[in-house]
PDB file of C-alpha atoms in Angstrom:
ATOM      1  CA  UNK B 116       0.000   0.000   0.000  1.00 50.00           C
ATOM      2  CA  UNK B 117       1.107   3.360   0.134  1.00 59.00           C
ATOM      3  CA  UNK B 118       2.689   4.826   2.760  1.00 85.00           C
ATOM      4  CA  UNK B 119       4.707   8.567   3.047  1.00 92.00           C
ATOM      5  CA  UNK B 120       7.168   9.265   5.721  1.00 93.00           C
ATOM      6  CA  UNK B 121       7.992  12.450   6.813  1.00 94.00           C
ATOM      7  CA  UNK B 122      10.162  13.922   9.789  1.00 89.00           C
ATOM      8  CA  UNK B 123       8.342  15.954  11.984  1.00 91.00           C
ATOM      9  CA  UNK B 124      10.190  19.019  12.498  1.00 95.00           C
ATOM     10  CA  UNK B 125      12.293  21.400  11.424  1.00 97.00           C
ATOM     11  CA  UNK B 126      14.274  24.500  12.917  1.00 97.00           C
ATOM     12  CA  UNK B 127      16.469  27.043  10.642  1.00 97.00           C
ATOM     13  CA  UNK B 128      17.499  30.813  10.950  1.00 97.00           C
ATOM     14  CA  UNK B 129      16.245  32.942   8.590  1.00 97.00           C
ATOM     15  CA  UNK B 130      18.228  33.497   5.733  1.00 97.00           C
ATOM     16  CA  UNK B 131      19.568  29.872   5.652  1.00 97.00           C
ATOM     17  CA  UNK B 132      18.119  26.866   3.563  1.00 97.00           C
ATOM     18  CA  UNK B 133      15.846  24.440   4.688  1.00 97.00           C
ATOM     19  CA  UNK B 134      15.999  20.678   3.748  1.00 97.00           C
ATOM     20  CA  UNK B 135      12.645  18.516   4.208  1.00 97.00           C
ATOM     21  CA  UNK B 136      12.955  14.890   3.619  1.00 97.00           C
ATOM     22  CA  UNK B 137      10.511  12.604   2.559  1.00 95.00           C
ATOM     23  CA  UNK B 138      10.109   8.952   1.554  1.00 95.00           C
ATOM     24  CA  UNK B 139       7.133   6.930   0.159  1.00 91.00           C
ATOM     25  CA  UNK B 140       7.021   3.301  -0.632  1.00 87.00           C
ATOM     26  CA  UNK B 141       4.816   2.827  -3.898  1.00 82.00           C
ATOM     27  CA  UNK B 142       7.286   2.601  -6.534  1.00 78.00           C
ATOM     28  CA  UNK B 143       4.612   4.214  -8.969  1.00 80.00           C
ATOM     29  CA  UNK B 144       3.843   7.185  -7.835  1.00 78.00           C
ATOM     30  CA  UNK B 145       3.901   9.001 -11.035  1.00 82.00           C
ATOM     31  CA  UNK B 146       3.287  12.381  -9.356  1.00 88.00           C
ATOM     32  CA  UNK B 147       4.993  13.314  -5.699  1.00 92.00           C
ATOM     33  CA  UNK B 148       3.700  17.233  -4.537  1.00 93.00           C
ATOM     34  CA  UNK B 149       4.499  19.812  -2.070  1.00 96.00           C
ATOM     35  CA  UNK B 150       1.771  21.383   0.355  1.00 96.00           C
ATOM     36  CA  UNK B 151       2.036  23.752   2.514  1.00 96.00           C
ATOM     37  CA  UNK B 152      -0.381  24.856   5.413  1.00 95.00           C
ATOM     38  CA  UNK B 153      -0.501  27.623   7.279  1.00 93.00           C
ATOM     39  CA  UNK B 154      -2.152  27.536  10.735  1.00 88.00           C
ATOM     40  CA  UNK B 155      -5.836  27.846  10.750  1.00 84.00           C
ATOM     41  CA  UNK B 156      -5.859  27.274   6.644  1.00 87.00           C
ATOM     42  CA  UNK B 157      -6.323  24.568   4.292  1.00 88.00           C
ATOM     43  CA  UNK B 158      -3.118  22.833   2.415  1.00 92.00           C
ATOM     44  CA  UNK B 159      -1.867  25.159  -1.157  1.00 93.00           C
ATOM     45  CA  UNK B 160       0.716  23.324  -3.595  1.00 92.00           C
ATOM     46  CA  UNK B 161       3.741  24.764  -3.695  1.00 94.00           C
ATOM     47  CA  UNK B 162       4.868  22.889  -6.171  1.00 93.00           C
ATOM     48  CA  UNK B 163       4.867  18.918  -7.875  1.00 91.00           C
ATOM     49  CA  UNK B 164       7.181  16.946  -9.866  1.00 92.00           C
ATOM     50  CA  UNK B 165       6.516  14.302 -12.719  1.00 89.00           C
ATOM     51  CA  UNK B 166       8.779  10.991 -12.009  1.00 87.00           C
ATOM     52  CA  UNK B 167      10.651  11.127 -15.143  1.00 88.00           C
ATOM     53  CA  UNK B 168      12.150  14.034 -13.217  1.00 89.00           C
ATOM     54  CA  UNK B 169      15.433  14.358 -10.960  1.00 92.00           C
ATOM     55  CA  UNK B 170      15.034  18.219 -10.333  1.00 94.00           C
ATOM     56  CA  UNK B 171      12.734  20.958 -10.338  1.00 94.00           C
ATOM     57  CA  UNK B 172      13.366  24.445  -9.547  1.00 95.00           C
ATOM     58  CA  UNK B 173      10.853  27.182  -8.694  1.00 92.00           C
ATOM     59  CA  UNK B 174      12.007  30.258  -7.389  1.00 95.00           C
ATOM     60  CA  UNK B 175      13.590  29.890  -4.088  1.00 96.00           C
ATOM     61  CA  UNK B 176      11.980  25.740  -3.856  1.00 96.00           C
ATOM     62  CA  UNK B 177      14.279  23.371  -5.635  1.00 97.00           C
ATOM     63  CA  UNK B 178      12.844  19.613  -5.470  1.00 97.00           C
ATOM     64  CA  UNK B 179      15.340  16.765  -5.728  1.00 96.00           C
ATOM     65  CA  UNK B 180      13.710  13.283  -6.282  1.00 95.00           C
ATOM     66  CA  UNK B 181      15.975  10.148  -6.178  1.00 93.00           C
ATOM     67  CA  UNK B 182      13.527   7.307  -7.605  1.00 90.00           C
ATOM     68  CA  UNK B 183      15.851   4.655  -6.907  1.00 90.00           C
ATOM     69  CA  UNK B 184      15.365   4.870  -3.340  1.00 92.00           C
ATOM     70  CA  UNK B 185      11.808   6.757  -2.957  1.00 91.00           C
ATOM     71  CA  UNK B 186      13.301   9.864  -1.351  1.00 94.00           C
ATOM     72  CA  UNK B 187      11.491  13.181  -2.058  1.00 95.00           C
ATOM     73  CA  UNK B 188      13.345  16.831  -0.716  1.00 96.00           C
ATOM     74  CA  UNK B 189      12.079  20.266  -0.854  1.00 97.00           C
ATOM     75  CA  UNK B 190      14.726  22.800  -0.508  1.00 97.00           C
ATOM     76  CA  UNK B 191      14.217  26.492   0.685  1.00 97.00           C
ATOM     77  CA  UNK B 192      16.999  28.928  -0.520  1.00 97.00           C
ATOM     78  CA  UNK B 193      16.927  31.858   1.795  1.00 97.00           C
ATOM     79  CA  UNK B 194      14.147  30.936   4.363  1.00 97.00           C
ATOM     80  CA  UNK B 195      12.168  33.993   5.325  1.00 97.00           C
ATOM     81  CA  UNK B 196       9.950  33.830   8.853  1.00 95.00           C
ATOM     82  CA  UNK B 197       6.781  33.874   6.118  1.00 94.00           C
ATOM     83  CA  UNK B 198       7.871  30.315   5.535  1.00 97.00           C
ATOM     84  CA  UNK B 199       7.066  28.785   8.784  1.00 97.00           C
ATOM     85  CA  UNK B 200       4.030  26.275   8.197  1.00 97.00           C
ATOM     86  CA  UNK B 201       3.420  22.428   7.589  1.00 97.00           C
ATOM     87  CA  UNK B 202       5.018  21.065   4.882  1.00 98.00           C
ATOM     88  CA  UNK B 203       2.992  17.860   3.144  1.00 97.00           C
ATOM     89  CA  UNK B 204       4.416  15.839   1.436  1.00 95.00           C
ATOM     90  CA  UNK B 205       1.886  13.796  -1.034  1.00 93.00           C
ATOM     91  CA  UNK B 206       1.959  10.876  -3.647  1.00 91.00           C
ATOM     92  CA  UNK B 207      -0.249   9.734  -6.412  1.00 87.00           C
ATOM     93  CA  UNK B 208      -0.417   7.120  -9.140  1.00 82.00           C
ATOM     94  CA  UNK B 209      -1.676   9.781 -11.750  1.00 74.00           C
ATOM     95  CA  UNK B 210      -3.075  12.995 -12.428  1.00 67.00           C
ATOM     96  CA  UNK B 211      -6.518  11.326 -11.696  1.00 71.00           C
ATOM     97  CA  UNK B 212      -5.801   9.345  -9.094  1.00 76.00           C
ATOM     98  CA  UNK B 213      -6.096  10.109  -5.023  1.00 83.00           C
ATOM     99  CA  UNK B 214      -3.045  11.765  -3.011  1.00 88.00           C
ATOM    100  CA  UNK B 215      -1.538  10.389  -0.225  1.00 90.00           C
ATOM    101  CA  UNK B 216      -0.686  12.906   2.102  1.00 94.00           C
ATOM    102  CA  UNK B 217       2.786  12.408   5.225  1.00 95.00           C
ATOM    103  CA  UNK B 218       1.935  13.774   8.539  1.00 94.00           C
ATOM    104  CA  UNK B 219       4.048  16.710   7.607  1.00 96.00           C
ATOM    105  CA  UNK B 220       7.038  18.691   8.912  1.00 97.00           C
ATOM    106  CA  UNK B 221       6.291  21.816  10.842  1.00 97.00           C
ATOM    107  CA  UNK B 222       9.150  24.538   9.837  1.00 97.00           C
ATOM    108  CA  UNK B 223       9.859  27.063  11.969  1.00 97.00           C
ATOM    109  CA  UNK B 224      12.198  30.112  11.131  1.00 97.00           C
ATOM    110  CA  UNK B 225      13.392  32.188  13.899  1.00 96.00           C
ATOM    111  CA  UNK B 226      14.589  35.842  13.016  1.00 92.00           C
TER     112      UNK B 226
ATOM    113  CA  UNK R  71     -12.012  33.549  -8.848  1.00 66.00           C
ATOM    114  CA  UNK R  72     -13.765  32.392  -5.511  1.00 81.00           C
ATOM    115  CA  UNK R  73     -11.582  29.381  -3.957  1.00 92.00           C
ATOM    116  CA  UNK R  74     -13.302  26.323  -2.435  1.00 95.00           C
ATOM    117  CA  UNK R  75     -15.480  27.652   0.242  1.00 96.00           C
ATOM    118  CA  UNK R  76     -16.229  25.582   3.308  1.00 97.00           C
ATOM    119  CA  UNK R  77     -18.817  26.119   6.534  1.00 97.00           C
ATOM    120  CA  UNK R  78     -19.149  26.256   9.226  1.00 97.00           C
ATOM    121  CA  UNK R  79     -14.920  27.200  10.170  1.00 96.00           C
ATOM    122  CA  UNK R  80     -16.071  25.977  13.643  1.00 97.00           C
ATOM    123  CA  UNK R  81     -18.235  23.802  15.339  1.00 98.00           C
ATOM    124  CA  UNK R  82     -18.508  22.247  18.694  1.00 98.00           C
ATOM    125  CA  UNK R  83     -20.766  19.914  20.119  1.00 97.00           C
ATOM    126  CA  UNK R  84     -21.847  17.434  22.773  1.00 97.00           C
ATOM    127  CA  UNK R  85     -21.314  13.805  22.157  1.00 96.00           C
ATOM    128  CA  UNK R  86     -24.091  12.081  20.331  1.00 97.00           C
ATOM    129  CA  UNK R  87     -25.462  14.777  18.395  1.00 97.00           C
ATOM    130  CA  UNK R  88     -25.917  15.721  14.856  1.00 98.00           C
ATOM    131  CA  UNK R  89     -23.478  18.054  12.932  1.00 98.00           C
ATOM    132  CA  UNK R  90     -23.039  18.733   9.286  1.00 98.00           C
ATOM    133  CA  UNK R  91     -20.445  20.572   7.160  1.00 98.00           C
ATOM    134  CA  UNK R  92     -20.995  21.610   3.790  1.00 98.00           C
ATOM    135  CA  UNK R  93     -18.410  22.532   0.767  1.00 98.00           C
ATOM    136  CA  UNK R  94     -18.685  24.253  -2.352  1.00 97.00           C
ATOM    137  CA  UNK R  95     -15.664  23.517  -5.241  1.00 96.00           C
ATOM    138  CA  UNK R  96     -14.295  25.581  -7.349  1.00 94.00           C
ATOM    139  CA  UNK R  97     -16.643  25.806 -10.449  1.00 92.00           C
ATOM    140  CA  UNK R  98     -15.736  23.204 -12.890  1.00 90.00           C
ATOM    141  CA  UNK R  99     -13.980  21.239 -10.894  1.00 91.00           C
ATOM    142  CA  UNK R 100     -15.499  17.614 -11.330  1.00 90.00           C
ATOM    143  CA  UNK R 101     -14.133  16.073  -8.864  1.00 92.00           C
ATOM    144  CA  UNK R 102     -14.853  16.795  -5.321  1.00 95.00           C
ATOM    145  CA  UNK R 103     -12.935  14.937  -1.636  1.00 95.00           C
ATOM    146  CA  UNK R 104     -13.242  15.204   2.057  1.00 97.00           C
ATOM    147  CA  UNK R 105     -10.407  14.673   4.264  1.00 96.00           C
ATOM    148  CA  UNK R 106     -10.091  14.301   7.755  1.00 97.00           C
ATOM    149  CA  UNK R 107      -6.818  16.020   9.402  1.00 95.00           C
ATOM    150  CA  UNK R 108      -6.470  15.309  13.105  1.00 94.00           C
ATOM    151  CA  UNK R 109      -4.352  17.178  15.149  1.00 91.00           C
ATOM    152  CA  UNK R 110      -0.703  16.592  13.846  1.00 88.00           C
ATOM    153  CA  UNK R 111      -1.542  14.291  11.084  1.00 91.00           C
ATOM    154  CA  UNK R 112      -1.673  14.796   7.522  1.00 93.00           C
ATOM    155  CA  UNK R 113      -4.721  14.495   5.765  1.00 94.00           C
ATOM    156  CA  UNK R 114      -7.118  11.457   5.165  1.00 94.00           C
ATOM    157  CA  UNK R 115      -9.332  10.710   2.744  1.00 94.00           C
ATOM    158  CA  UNK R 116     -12.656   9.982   3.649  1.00 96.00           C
ATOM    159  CA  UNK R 117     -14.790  10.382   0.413  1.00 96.00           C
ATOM    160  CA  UNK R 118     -14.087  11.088  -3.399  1.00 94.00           C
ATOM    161  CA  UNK R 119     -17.061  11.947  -5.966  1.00 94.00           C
ATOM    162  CA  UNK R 120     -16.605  12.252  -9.346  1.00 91.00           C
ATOM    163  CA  UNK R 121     -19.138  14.529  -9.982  1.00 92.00           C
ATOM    164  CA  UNK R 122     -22.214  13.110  -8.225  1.00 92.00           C
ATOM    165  CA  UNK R 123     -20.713   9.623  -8.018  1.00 93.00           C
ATOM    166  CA  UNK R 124     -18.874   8.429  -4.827  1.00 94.00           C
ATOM    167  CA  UNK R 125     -16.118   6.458  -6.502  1.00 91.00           C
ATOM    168  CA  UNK R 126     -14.204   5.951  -3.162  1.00 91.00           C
ATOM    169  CA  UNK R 127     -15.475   5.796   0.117  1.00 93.00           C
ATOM    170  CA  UNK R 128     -14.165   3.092   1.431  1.00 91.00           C
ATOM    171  CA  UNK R 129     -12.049   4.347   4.343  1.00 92.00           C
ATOM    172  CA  UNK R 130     -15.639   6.144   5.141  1.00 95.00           C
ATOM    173  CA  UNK R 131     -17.254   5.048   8.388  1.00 93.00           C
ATOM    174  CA  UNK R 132     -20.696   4.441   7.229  1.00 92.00           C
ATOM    175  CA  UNK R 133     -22.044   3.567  10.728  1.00 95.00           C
ATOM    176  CA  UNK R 134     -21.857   7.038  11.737  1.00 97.00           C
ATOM    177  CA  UNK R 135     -20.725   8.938   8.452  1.00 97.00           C
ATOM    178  CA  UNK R 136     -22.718   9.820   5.614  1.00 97.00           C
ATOM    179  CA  UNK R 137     -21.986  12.411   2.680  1.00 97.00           C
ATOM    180  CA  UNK R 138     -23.985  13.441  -0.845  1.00 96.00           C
ATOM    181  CA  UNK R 139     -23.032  15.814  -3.821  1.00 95.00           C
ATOM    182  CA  UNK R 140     -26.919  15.385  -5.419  1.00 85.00           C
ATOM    183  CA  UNK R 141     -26.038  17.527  -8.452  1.00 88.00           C
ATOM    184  CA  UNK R 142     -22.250  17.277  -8.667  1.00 86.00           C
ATOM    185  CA  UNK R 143     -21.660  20.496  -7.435  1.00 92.00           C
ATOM    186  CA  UNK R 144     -22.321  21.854  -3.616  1.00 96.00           C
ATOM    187  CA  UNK R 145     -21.322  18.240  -1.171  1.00 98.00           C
ATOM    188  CA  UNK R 146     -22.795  17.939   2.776  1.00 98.00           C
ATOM    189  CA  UNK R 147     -20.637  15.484   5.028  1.00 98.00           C
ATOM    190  CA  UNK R 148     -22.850  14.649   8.093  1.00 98.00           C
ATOM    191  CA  UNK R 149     -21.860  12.805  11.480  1.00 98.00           C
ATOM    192  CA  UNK R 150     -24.977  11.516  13.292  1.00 97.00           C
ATOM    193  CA  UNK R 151     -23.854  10.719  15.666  1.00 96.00           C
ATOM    194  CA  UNK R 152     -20.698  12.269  16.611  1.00 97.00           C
ATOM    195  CA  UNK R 153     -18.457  10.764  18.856  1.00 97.00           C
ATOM    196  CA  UNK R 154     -15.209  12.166  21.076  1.00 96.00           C
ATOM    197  CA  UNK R 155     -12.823  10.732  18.669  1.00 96.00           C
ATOM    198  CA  UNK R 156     -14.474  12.795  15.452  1.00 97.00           C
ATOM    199  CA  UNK R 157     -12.991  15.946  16.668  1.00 97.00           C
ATOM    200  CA  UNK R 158     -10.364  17.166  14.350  1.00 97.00           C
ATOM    201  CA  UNK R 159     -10.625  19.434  10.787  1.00 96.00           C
ATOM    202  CA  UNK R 160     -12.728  18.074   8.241  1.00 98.00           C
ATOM    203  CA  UNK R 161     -11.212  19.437   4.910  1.00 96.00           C
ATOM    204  CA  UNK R 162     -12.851  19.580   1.364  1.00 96.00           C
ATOM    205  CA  UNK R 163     -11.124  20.224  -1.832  1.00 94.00           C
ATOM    206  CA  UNK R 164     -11.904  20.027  -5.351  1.00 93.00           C
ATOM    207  CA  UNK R 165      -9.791  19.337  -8.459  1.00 90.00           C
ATOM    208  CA  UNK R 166     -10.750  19.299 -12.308  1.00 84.00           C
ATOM    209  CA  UNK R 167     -10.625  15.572 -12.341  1.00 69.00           C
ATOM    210  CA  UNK R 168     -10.746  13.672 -15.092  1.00 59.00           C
ATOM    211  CA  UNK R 169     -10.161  14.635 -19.428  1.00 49.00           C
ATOM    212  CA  UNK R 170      -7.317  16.448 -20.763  1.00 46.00           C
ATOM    213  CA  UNK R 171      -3.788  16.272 -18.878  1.00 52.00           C
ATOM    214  CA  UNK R 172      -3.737  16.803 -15.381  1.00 65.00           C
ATOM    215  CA  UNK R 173      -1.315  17.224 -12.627  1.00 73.00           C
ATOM    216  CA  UNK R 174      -3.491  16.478 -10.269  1.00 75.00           C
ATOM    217  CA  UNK R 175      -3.614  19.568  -7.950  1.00 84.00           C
ATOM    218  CA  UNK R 176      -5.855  19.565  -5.110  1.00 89.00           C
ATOM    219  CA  UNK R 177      -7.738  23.021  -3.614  1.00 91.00           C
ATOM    220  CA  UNK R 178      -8.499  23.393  -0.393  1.00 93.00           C
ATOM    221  CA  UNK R 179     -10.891  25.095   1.655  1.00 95.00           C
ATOM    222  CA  UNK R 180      -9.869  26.364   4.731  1.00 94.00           C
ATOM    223  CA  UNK R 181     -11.450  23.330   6.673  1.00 96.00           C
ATOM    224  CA  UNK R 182     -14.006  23.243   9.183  1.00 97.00           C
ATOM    225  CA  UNK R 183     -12.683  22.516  12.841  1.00 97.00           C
ATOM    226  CA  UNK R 184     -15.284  20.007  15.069  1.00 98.00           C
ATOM    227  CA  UNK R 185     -15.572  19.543  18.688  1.00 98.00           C
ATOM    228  CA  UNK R 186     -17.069  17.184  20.379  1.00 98.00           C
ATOM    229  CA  UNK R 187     -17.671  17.623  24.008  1.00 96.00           C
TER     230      UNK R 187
END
């Protein structure tokens, strides 16, 4: 079945980058996503990747995916205090198909 | 463009009674979910309607839980009746669903938060 794997927290100074790790177990995951959720709010995508993809870069997000070993990372270049929220990870078979969400990382960014 | 639009935001309750939480999608967007987010968890599914059709509920506890989209549009998720262990956010989103390519983005409402006394 699947099954995503998140840590569950993260602590960084503003101005440095922040790593969040993620793994997931169903080898077809043809889509793997961001989220991000802000307290009291629902989840927005940040951003997604396709898994005929190593890299993606989106402004200050760059995602790494290493298919070999199911590992999903979102990296923040110059982490700003706005950033502090939830991160989801989420997996799905296809466009069409039902995401899987991890129990998320909560970022925090102190000044 | 108005995003998906949840209500109640908040809700609280004693055990046993009746509550009910209603969504409306973004227009166009086919396909229609409710998860449940407890506190600290990510979110689970608990229903997905394509259109008017429930095409999986099957982590849906239909003792207690019920839901309907009647004209694949507006949805209603009712509890009757709730229990302690049902407080927690009950989130809707919508997503265009099914045609030409699709990534597969989800929108959210902003969730509607039960408690159960």
């Amino acid at each position: 079945g699947e099954d995503v794997e998140q840590s569950l927290f993260l602590s960084v100074r503003e101005g440095d980058s922040s790593v969040i790790n993620c793994t997931y177990t169903d080898s077809s995951s043809t889509y793997l996503y961001w989220y991000k959720q802000e307290p009291g709010a629902g989840l927005q995508l940040l951003t997604y990747i396709f898994s005929n993809m190593d890299m993606k870069q989106d402004q200050r997000l760059t995602v790494l995916l290493n298919k070999k070993d199911k590992h999903l990372s979102l990296r923040i270049a110059d982490t700003q205090t706005g950033d502090s929220a939830i991160y989801f990870c989420a997996e799905s078979l296809s466009g069409y198909s039902t995401l899987t969400f991890g129990k998320g990382t909560m970022l925090l960014v102190s000044p | 463009e108005a995003g998906v639009v949840q209500s109640p935001r908040y809700k609280i309750i004693e055990k046993k009674q009746p509550v009910a939480f209603w969504c409306n999608p973004i227009s166009g967007h086919n396909t229609l979910y409710w998860y449940l987010q407890n506190l600290g968890q990510g979110p689970e599914l608990l229903i997905r309607y394509e259109n008017e059709e429930a095409v999986d509920d099957s982590q849906l506890p239909k003792d207690r839980f019920s839901a309907e989209r009647l004209k694949g549009v507006d949805s209603t998720l009712k509890i009757q009746p709730a229990e302690l262990g049902d407080s927690a956010v009950y989130l809707c989103a919508s997503s265009l669903g099914g045609g030409t390519a699709n990534t597969g983005e989800l929108f959210f409402g902003e969730g509607s938060r039960l408690t159960v006394l």
